[in-house]
């Protein structure tokens, strides 16, 4: 995580990406600002899910589709920092220092009760590709039990693992590790049969940190199992090396923009409006969504929809746009003199997220600290990347990832009350996640190492959080950022699991494998931090977010007053309006959600096309480069 520190920023421009050679479509691919226009479908938000839905609808050939995106192309507006895997942590720290407002919304949370009343920067992509252009790139799917619970909660068995696997497959293409370029210090397991030939490129970097070799051995010695089929086949418990949303040939980020939007613009009549801020959704007297008021550089215009408006603006902007358009908690709308189209108390509520925190060690082998402290070594990393796409900068950072149940380990001290609170979890749903990072994490996220030694960290995260946050509007204008309160680590059970996670990391550090490379042991929080209260205090002073905000427009049944959309992502109480993004999840699945956001986009696009055509099936036309 030291990759976003100043010494490395200075060198970023010297790394070459292939963006210029991708020959982006121009001209007719883009809408003209300040001119009213009409399309069959209007997709608000060109992020992860929005890109998928828009591309698939346009690709069908029968419909005109417009995408309204508040940002532009991240490759043009953020240089190579959103492209090169080794730079994926730039501008994603806890403050706005160094954040690029051209590709980030600059969201700040309210003071966090679970984090010593500190406000934190919440990274969200303001660009085509959305947060798939800003995330840590890990690609991983949930479990069979997770998706069965999803299907049961929303009352629709089309969401079971068996039924959504075809959408995971058709969204992605897996490229196996390049064994000629990739160091053989850790065996990589994967199941190629659960991938198809979809637009998103999923692959492995040409570098694994030496630190990961010892973490892998350590987890074996600590009693954790190896996932010999990887973590894409409906099982998670155990540890493995996960792939990234990465083009294996170029060793560059594969995002919803590079995979779906660019290809769709070349092959269809998809129209993109960039730097266009959606101001409100328009409804007629029958509560039917008819279009969107959009603004570019202060100039408003209207983009009308003959069939549907599809809201894909993300966990914060989607509920914000619903509320300013009259769909949301009535009291909130009335406070800002917004006419109520539908009183929907669940809009902006139910927020779930994954906090993370770390234990650090000083290591007797090269880590990310080596590159930070040695300009010549970092210059060599740049040369390696530019010459043959090898070395340190091909890695997005996370190497070994482990998912574990902790409540069944009595030595970790989880109370009977907390175990009862977690009893709803399916048997295959892990309670904690562990990432191996060969970098300093620190007493506060983004802090500098205390000295020039080599440091490594084990990151822990809660994967079944019970704390709930919210997002609400600050005015009736979407130009005013919403108020965001993730409210993480406020639930007592979450606090117990967090402390147990640190104790489990200490089990790992106590193994012979980890002692061999970190004989000094734990540096932070430190071996003297042992009581529940002291460990929790250390976590609360350090924790950050994986930026997995979700469920703020919850999918559910019509008799659930907090549900906002049905199982087809249609907004309750109005017509011709859907929400298709992570805000419409019924709950946050364990681990990294991006694969499931892609799946959701594919599934809802198929639902829409099925409804239009009267035909069924997962046989969506292949889209490949």
XYZ file of C-alpha atoms in Angstrom:
625
model
C 0.000 0.000 0.000
C 3.004 2.246 0.068
C 2.495 2.559 -3.667
C 0.568 5.809 -3.321
C 3.406 7.549 -1.449
C 5.166 10.550 -2.947
C 8.468 8.934 -4.002
C 6.632 6.567 -6.288
C 4.274 9.190 -7.647
C 7.197 11.044 -9.166
C 8.058 8.082 -11.334
C 4.571 7.212 -12.524
C 4.693 9.110 -15.784
C 7.647 7.135 -17.087
C 5.697 3.877 -17.282
C 4.148 3.284 -20.687
C 0.621 1.968 -21.170
C -1.013 0.790 -24.374
C -4.032 3.128 -24.224
C -3.031 5.159 -27.291
C -2.833 2.014 -29.384
C -6.375 0.861 -28.524
C -7.786 3.323 -31.091
C -10.737 4.608 -29.115
C -13.833 5.276 -31.217
C -14.709 8.935 -31.676
C -17.312 11.113 -33.366
C -20.627 9.286 -33.681
C -19.977 7.317 -30.485
C -20.630 10.432 -28.399
C -23.698 12.542 -27.739
C -23.757 16.298 -28.195
C -24.153 18.266 -24.943
C -26.957 20.814 -24.605
C -29.064 19.142 -27.301
C -32.180 17.249 -26.259
C -32.274 13.688 -27.561
C -34.365 10.532 -27.289
C -33.266 6.894 -27.049
C -34.973 3.616 -26.262
C -32.928 3.132 -23.086
C -31.074 5.705 -21.029
C -28.446 4.307 -18.654
C -27.364 6.753 -15.954
C -23.804 5.870 -14.975
C -21.156 4.299 -17.176
C -19.599 2.340 -14.327
C -19.247 -1.392 -13.789
C -22.874 -2.514 -14.077
C -24.021 0.349 -16.291
C -21.386 -0.439 -18.898
C -22.511 -4.063 -19.045
C -26.227 -3.293 -19.340
C -25.719 -0.558 -21.918
C -23.373 -2.655 -24.042
C -25.625 -5.720 -24.053
C -28.775 -3.727 -24.873
C -27.031 -1.852 -27.672
C -25.440 -5.027 -28.972
C -28.880 -6.598 -29.400
C -29.317 -4.347 -32.416
C -32.974 -3.417 -31.947
C -32.600 -0.541 -29.519
C -30.852 2.786 -29.241
C -29.006 3.244 -25.961
C -27.484 6.291 -24.297
C -25.065 6.285 -21.368
C -24.893 9.382 -19.181
C -21.533 9.528 -17.378
C -20.368 12.296 -15.029
C -16.702 11.643 -15.837
C -14.651 10.754 -18.883
C -11.932 8.287 -19.872
C -9.666 7.555 -16.917
C -6.714 6.839 -19.192
C -6.896 10.402 -20.500
C -7.620 12.084 -17.177
C -5.434 10.110 -14.777
C -2.448 9.150 -16.892
C -1.281 5.607 -16.240
C -2.174 5.575 -12.541
C -5.488 3.826 -13.193
C -3.946 1.518 -15.796
C -0.745 0.080 -14.293
C -1.559 -2.574 -11.645
C 1.239 -1.445 -9.333
C -0.316 2.014 -9.148
C -3.799 0.903 -8.120
C -3.505 2.460 -4.653
C -2.753 5.972 -5.876
C -5.232 8.559 -4.593
C -7.225 5.972 -2.642
C -6.009 6.925 0.827
C -8.007 8.202 3.820
C -7.711 11.898 2.942
C -8.221 13.965 -0.202
C -4.495 14.639 -0.478
C -3.440 13.841 -4.026
C -6.922 12.755 -5.136
C -7.680 13.526 -8.776
C -11.190 15.051 -8.969
C -11.400 14.239 -12.672
C -11.740 10.524 -11.905
C -12.811 10.458 -8.235
C -15.935 11.899 -6.604
C -13.967 13.149 -3.561
C -16.498 11.698 -1.151
C -15.753 12.134 2.553
C -17.667 10.266 5.233
C -19.184 11.700 8.358
C -17.030 11.270 11.510
C -17.031 7.523 12.133
C -18.226 6.359 15.536
C -16.487 3.024 14.973
C -13.260 4.761 13.966
C -12.527 7.298 16.705
C -14.690 9.953 15.014
C -12.374 10.337 12.023
C -13.817 11.189 8.594
C -12.316 9.231 5.719
C -12.083 9.648 1.966
C -14.277 7.123 0.197
C -12.884 6.243 -3.228
C -15.478 6.031 -6.010
C -14.780 6.169 -9.713
C -16.051 9.238 -11.552
C -15.211 7.958 -15.017
C -16.260 5.445 -17.617
C -15.723 2.083 -15.976
C -16.632 3.577 -12.603
C -15.044 1.868 -9.645
C -13.776 -0.964 -11.851
C -11.240 1.691 -12.880
C -10.386 2.559 -9.270
C -10.494 -0.712 -7.348
C -7.731 -3.075 -6.207
C -8.517 -5.345 -9.171
C -9.069 -8.638 -7.298
C -11.514 -10.894 -9.128
C -13.410 -13.370 -6.954
C -16.910 -14.814 -6.820
C -19.132 -15.668 -3.828
C -20.282 -19.076 -2.639
C -23.095 -21.434 -3.560
C -24.735 -20.788 -0.195
C -24.450 -17.036 -0.643
C -26.371 -17.102 -3.899
C -28.979 -19.481 -2.506
C -29.599 -16.969 0.267
C -29.825 -14.196 -2.344
C -32.454 -16.182 -4.246
C -34.424 -16.872 -1.076
C -34.287 -13.278 0.191
C -35.579 -11.820 -3.085
C -38.028 -14.664 -3.750
C -36.565 -15.574 -7.130
C -34.668 -18.812 -7.716
C -33.098 -17.421 -10.888
C -30.447 -15.984 -8.534
C -29.111 -19.351 -7.316
C -25.480 -20.204 -8.036
C -26.445 -22.682 -10.732
C -28.547 -20.065 -12.499
C -26.143 -17.120 -12.269
C -22.963 -19.040 -13.140
C -23.668 -18.643 -16.894
C -23.627 -14.857 -16.403
C -20.333 -14.974 -14.531
C -18.956 -17.047 -17.385
C -20.221 -14.903 -20.235
C -18.845 -11.736 -18.647
C -15.238 -12.902 -18.364
C -12.272 -14.594 -20.010
C -9.549 -16.189 -17.878
C -5.940 -16.306 -19.034
C -3.794 -18.764 -17.021
C -0.532 -17.598 -15.425
C 2.429 -17.097 -17.732
C 4.801 -19.649 -16.248
C 7.658 -18.434 -18.434
C 7.549 -14.926 -16.990
C 5.957 -15.490 -13.589
C 8.187 -16.583 -10.743
C 7.442 -20.094 -9.525
C 7.569 -19.186 -5.835
C 3.910 -20.050 -5.222
C 1.698 -22.505 -7.111
C -1.442 -20.958 -8.592
C -4.692 -22.927 -8.699
C -7.653 -22.086 -10.918
C -10.686 -23.658 -12.571
C -10.828 -22.641 -16.224
C -14.164 -24.417 -16.716
C -16.100 -21.677 -14.886
C -14.986 -18.961 -17.308
C -16.209 -18.233 -20.798
C -15.051 -15.852 -23.501
C -16.544 -12.643 -22.165
C -15.301 -9.071 -22.506
C -13.694 -8.681 -19.076
C -10.129 -9.956 -19.037
C -9.200 -11.886 -15.901
C -5.579 -12.871 -15.459
C -2.509 -13.106 -13.271
C 0.297 -10.646 -12.856
C 3.818 -11.607 -13.857
C 5.070 -11.009 -10.314
C 4.449 -12.552 -6.911
C 6.143 -11.029 -3.888
C 8.583 -13.366 -2.083
C 6.670 -12.492 1.101
C 3.681 -14.404 -0.304
C 5.633 -17.668 -0.458
C 6.070 -17.643 3.288
C 2.506 -16.528 3.974
C 1.300 -19.453 1.890
C 3.426 -21.877 3.928
C 2.381 -20.156 7.127
C -1.325 -20.586 6.486
C -0.758 -24.282 5.844
C 1.036 -24.563 9.181
C -1.737 -22.580 10.882
C -4.315 -25.138 9.759
C -5.842 -23.324 6.794
C -6.569 -25.357 3.672
C -5.511 -24.631 0.097
C -8.327 -24.007 -2.362
C -7.068 -26.266 -5.141
C -9.710 -25.011 -7.603
C -9.257 -21.341 -6.854
C -12.125 -19.163 -5.652
C -14.388 -18.828 -8.682
C -16.345 -22.099 -8.470
C -18.690 -21.370 -5.570
C -16.351 -22.195 -2.677
C -14.156 -19.811 -0.687
C -12.998 -21.311 2.608
C -9.217 -21.705 2.493
C -6.424 -19.755 0.805
C -5.338 -19.220 -2.776
C -3.785 -16.754 -5.187
C -6.607 -14.858 -6.843
C -6.557 -13.422 -10.349
C -7.145 -9.766 -11.133
C -9.250 -7.853 -13.624
C -6.141 -7.718 -15.761
C -5.281 -8.044 -19.415
C -2.662 -10.771 -19.175
C -0.872 -9.765 -22.357
C -0.511 -6.047 -21.680
C -0.456 -6.450 -17.862
C -2.862 -3.496 -17.653
C -6.160 -3.035 -15.843
C -9.221 -4.484 -17.535
C -12.232 -2.376 -16.575
C -15.877 -2.159 -17.591
C -14.833 0.615 -19.951
C -12.009 -1.246 -21.695
C -13.963 -4.502 -21.822
C -17.565 -3.475 -22.528
C -17.855 0.198 -23.463
C -14.982 0.392 -25.944
C -16.019 -2.786 -27.731
C -19.704 -1.836 -27.790
C -18.946 1.565 -29.294
C -17.034 -0.116 -32.101
C -19.773 -2.635 -32.834
C -23.061 -0.825 -32.079
C -24.831 2.524 -32.077
C -24.285 3.049 -28.368
C -24.083 6.776 -27.582
C -21.996 8.072 -24.679
C -22.415 11.409 -22.934
C -19.251 12.168 -20.959
C -18.883 14.847 -18.294
C -22.666 14.884 -18.090
C -24.129 15.066 -14.577
C -27.618 13.612 -14.178
C -29.701 16.144 -12.249
C -33.003 14.327 -11.864
C -35.173 11.584 -13.331
C -38.357 12.797 -15.011
C -41.725 11.146 -14.296
C -45.078 11.654 -15.992
C -48.472 11.682 -14.274
C -48.555 7.861 -14.176
C -45.235 7.715 -12.288
C -43.485 6.425 -15.389
C -39.859 7.431 -15.830
C -39.581 9.288 -19.135
C -36.020 10.563 -19.135
C -33.269 12.396 -17.313
C -32.314 16.045 -16.975
C -28.572 16.276 -17.586
C -26.094 19.101 -17.165
C -22.735 19.668 -18.852
C -20.712 22.747 -17.864
C -23.804 24.386 -16.417
C -25.936 23.788 -19.510
C -29.032 21.624 -18.858
C -30.670 19.405 -21.452
C -33.003 16.414 -21.479
C -32.307 12.869 -22.601
C -35.612 11.053 -22.977
C -36.255 7.309 -22.806
C -38.898 5.577 -24.907
C -38.687 2.368 -22.892
C -36.744 2.614 -19.616
C -34.376 4.640 -17.514
C -31.733 2.400 -15.929
C -29.967 3.882 -12.927
C -26.416 2.569 -12.488
C -24.730 5.406 -10.638
C -23.424 3.390 -7.685
C -24.011 3.001 -3.967
C -24.017 6.740 -3.249
C -25.149 8.481 -6.423
C -28.005 6.104 -7.261
C -29.902 6.720 -4.001
C -29.040 10.414 -4.246
C -30.546 10.664 -7.728
C -33.640 8.744 -6.658
C -34.174 11.103 -3.732
C -33.749 14.361 -5.647
C -36.182 12.913 -8.217
C -38.870 12.274 -5.604
C -38.310 8.602 -4.734
C -37.100 8.164 -1.173
C -37.981 8.748 2.488
C -40.828 11.277 2.449
C -39.497 13.277 5.400
C -36.141 13.746 3.667
C -37.764 14.828 0.414
C -40.054 17.285 2.176
C -37.103 18.779 4.052
C -35.638 19.857 0.718
C -39.004 20.746 -0.890
C -38.833 17.859 -3.351
C -42.251 16.667 -4.614
C -42.812 13.081 -3.458
C -43.308 10.654 -6.332
C -43.048 7.654 -4.027
C -42.341 7.383 -0.322
C -39.559 4.772 -0.277
C -37.977 4.641 3.206
C -35.279 2.159 2.155
C -33.583 4.472 -0.336
C -30.132 5.261 1.052
C -30.444 2.867 3.990
C -29.062 -0.628 4.743
C -25.484 0.234 3.690
C -22.970 -2.583 4.123
C -19.206 -2.413 3.716
C -16.010 -4.305 4.530
C -13.622 -2.503 6.894
C -10.020 -3.624 6.879
C -7.072 -3.311 9.240
C -3.610 -4.824 9.411
C -0.839 -6.386 11.438
C 2.678 -5.453 10.298
C 5.997 -7.263 10.509
C 9.579 -6.397 9.609
C 10.730 -8.958 7.043
C 14.166 -10.343 6.226
C 13.504 -10.318 2.483
C 12.660 -7.734 -0.190
C 9.187 -6.201 0.036
C 7.522 -3.089 -1.307
C 9.632 -1.119 1.137
C 12.665 -2.006 -0.970
C 11.196 -0.176 -3.944
C 10.124 2.785 -1.864
C 13.528 3.217 -0.253
C 15.707 2.497 -3.277
C 15.142 4.770 -6.318
C 17.462 2.644 -8.442
C 15.439 -0.485 -7.695
C 12.197 1.295 -8.525
C 13.725 2.568 -11.757
C 14.526 -1.052 -12.597
C 10.885 -1.986 -11.897
C 9.806 0.654 -14.407
C 12.307 -0.656 -16.944
C 11.087 -4.236 -16.434
C 7.488 -3.193 -16.959
C 8.230 -1.154 -20.049
C 10.478 -3.751 -21.651
C 8.534 -6.988 -21.269
C 5.674 -6.426 -18.790
C 7.367 -8.187 -15.895
C 8.284 -7.323 -12.343
C 6.907 -5.458 -9.394
C 4.593 -3.057 -11.232
C 2.570 -5.853 -12.836
C 1.174 -6.746 -9.405
C -1.908 -5.037 -7.988
C -0.631 -5.833 -4.493
C -2.656 -8.682 -3.016
C -1.047 -12.108 -3.375
C -2.325 -14.805 -1.003
C -5.954 -14.349 0.087
C -7.598 -16.528 2.717
C -11.257 -16.834 3.732
C -11.999 -18.378 7.105
C -14.688 -19.151 9.649
C -13.608 -17.828 13.045
C -16.639 -18.475 15.247
C -15.796 -22.192 15.412
C -12.342 -21.474 16.898
C -12.859 -21.231 20.645
C -9.329 -19.917 21.219
C -10.223 -16.677 19.413
C -12.704 -15.718 22.107
C -15.861 -14.985 20.119
C -18.782 -14.861 22.552
C -21.908 -17.007 22.458
C -23.934 -13.866 21.739
C -21.807 -13.043 18.681
C -21.961 -16.639 17.465
C -25.747 -16.476 17.670
C -25.737 -13.206 15.729
C -23.745 -14.947 12.978
C -25.825 -18.123 12.948
C -27.795 -16.966 9.889
C -24.725 -17.406 7.694
C -24.688 -20.309 5.230
C -22.069 -22.916 6.111
C -19.838 -21.863 3.218
C -19.919 -18.117 4.010
C -16.633 -17.005 5.651
C -16.600 -14.495 8.493
C -13.151 -13.051 7.822
C -10.814 -12.427 4.916
C -7.019 -12.123 5.031
C -4.810 -10.484 2.392
C -1.056 -10.802 2.132
C 0.552 -7.447 1.280
C 4.312 -7.097 0.996
C 4.122 -3.472 2.112
C 3.791 -1.354 5.250
C 0.163 -0.721 6.190
C 0.796 1.293 9.323
C -0.750 2.595 12.504
C -3.005 4.658 10.247
C -3.800 3.885 6.631
C -1.350 5.727 4.402
C 1.211 6.336 7.137
C 4.928 6.126 6.417
C 7.038 3.215 7.691
C 8.968 4.042 10.870
C 12.328 3.305 9.233
C 13.985 1.924 6.102
C 13.547 -1.767 6.891
C 11.489 -4.113 4.724
C 7.916 -4.442 5.947
C 5.031 -6.714 5.162
C 1.454 -6.735 6.315
C -1.426 -9.121 6.765
C -4.720 -7.333 6.201
C -7.830 -8.610 7.925
C -11.408 -7.807 6.985
C -14.911 -8.691 8.152
C -16.885 -10.501 5.451
C -20.227 -10.812 7.251
C -20.620 -7.296 8.703
C -23.656 -6.533 10.845
C -23.018 -2.782 11.141
C -25.283 -0.759 8.868
C -24.730 2.703 7.442
C -26.643 5.129 5.275
C -26.394 7.805 2.617
C -28.703 10.791 2.263
C -28.940 14.013 0.305
C -27.425 17.336 1.284
C -29.754 19.363 -0.945
C -32.061 18.914 -3.926
C -29.095 19.289 -6.296
C -26.907 16.333 -7.321
C -23.981 18.743 -7.669
C -23.888 18.788 -3.863
C -22.253 15.573 -2.676
C -24.426 13.299 -0.533
C -23.871 12.718 3.171
C -22.249 9.313 3.702
C -22.053 7.334 6.930
C -20.720 3.776 6.453
C -20.974 3.300 10.237
C -18.511 0.396 10.166
C -17.370 -1.426 13.310
C -20.231 -0.113 15.435
C -21.979 -3.445 15.904
C -20.579 -5.396 18.902
C -20.399 -8.622 16.890
C -18.338 -6.896 14.201
C -15.999 -5.681 16.915
C -15.594 -9.215 18.264
C -14.902 -10.628 14.803
C -12.376 -7.854 14.118
C -10.456 -8.648 17.299
C -10.631 -12.382 16.529
C -9.263 -11.622 13.059
C -6.183 -9.962 14.562
C -5.708 -12.926 16.885
C -5.931 -15.269 13.912
C -3.280 -13.231 12.079
C -1.080 -13.728 15.130
C -1.578 -17.485 14.758
C -0.132 -17.114 11.272
C 2.807 -15.022 12.464
C 3.613 -17.631 15.125
C 4.241 -20.360 12.531
C 7.747 -21.533 11.723
C 7.367 -20.277 8.157
C 6.648 -16.698 9.211
C 9.232 -16.734 11.983
C 11.825 -17.647 9.365
C 11.330 -14.324 7.553
C 10.047 -12.159 10.421
C 11.975 -13.277 13.514
C 11.288 -9.965 15.255
C 7.583 -10.697 15.044
C 4.811 -8.165 15.112
C 5.680 -4.478 14.789
C 2.138 -3.083 14.785
C -0.096 -3.160 16.785
C 2.702 -4.780 18.796
C 3.103 -7.847 21.005
C 2.046 -5.947 24.130
C -1.372 -5.145 22.670
C -3.218 -8.205 23.924
C -6.487 -7.332 25.659
C -9.747 -7.151 23.742
C -10.040 -3.439 24.470
C -6.494 -2.625 23.363
C -6.717 -4.649 20.148
C -10.056 -3.036 19.291
C -8.647 0.419 19.978
C -5.718 -0.258 17.638
C -8.110 -1.435 14.922
C -10.387 1.575 15.316
C -7.461 3.951 15.022
C -6.180 2.291 11.863
C -9.056 0.781 9.931
C -10.008 1.810 6.436
C -12.529 0.595 3.879
C -12.288 -1.697 0.888
C -14.868 0.690 -0.631
C -17.485 -2.017 -1.034
C -20.450 0.213 -0.133
C -23.615 -1.588 -1.170
C -27.316 -2.359 -0.524
C -28.436 1.306 -0.429
C -31.291 0.466 -2.859
C -31.894 -3.018 -1.538
C -33.370 -5.774 -3.672
C -36.173 -7.609 -1.926
C -39.826 -8.552 -1.725
C -42.673 -6.085 -2.179
C -43.790 -6.584 1.439
C -40.386 -5.471 2.739
C -40.793 -1.728 3.315
C -37.008 -1.257 3.183
C -36.667 -2.941 -0.222
C -36.339 -0.527 -3.147
C -36.234 -2.861 -6.166
C -37.638 -6.276 -7.034
C -35.659 -9.275 -8.271
C -35.603 -7.821 -11.794
C -34.135 -4.556 -10.406
C -37.379 -2.636 -11.065
C -38.071 0.181 -8.605
C -41.195 -0.486 -6.567
C -44.068 1.955 -6.990
C -42.977 3.541 -10.275
C -42.747 2.399 -13.876
C -39.942 2.036 -16.422
C -37.168 2.572 -13.876
C -34.550 0.073 -12.720
C -31.505 0.267 -10.478
C -28.694 -1.976 -11.695
C -25.550 -1.612 -9.611
C -24.132 -2.631 -6.245
C -26.704 -0.487 -4.441
C -29.364 -2.990 -5.558
C -27.697 -6.009 -3.913
C -29.929 -7.559 -1.217
C -26.805 -7.899 0.950
C -23.045 -7.713 0.488
C -21.605 -11.118 -0.491
C -18.313 -12.186 1.105
C -15.106 -10.862 -0.406
C -14.667 -8.687 -3.468
C -17.952 -7.779 -5.195
C -16.825 -6.686 -8.654
C -17.358 -10.084 -10.297
C -20.907 -10.138 -8.951
C -21.591 -6.606 -10.214
C -20.593 -7.751 -13.703
C -22.812 -10.813 -13.296
C -25.752 -8.654 -12.190
C -25.354 -6.412 -15.226
C -25.385 -9.424 -17.529
C -28.396 -10.984 -15.819
C -30.572 -7.880 -15.746
C -29.700 -7.080 -19.366
C -30.844 -10.587 -20.243
C -34.030 -10.089 -18.200
C -34.763 -6.904 -20.147
C -34.064 -8.490 -23.525
C -36.072 -11.557 -22.578
C -39.013 -9.373 -21.708
C -38.713 -7.458 -24.951
C -38.221 -10.409 -27.260
C -40.275 -13.088 -25.570
C -37.344 -15.474 -25.813
C -35.224 -16.891 -23.052
C -31.738 -17.992 -22.406
C -28.221 -17.138 -21.452
C -27.208 -17.289 -25.087
C -26.300 -13.616 -25.287
C -24.282 -12.859 -28.380
C -20.564 -13.093 -27.770
C -18.711 -9.813 -27.452
C -14.985 -10.163 -27.784
C -12.071 -8.161 -29.000
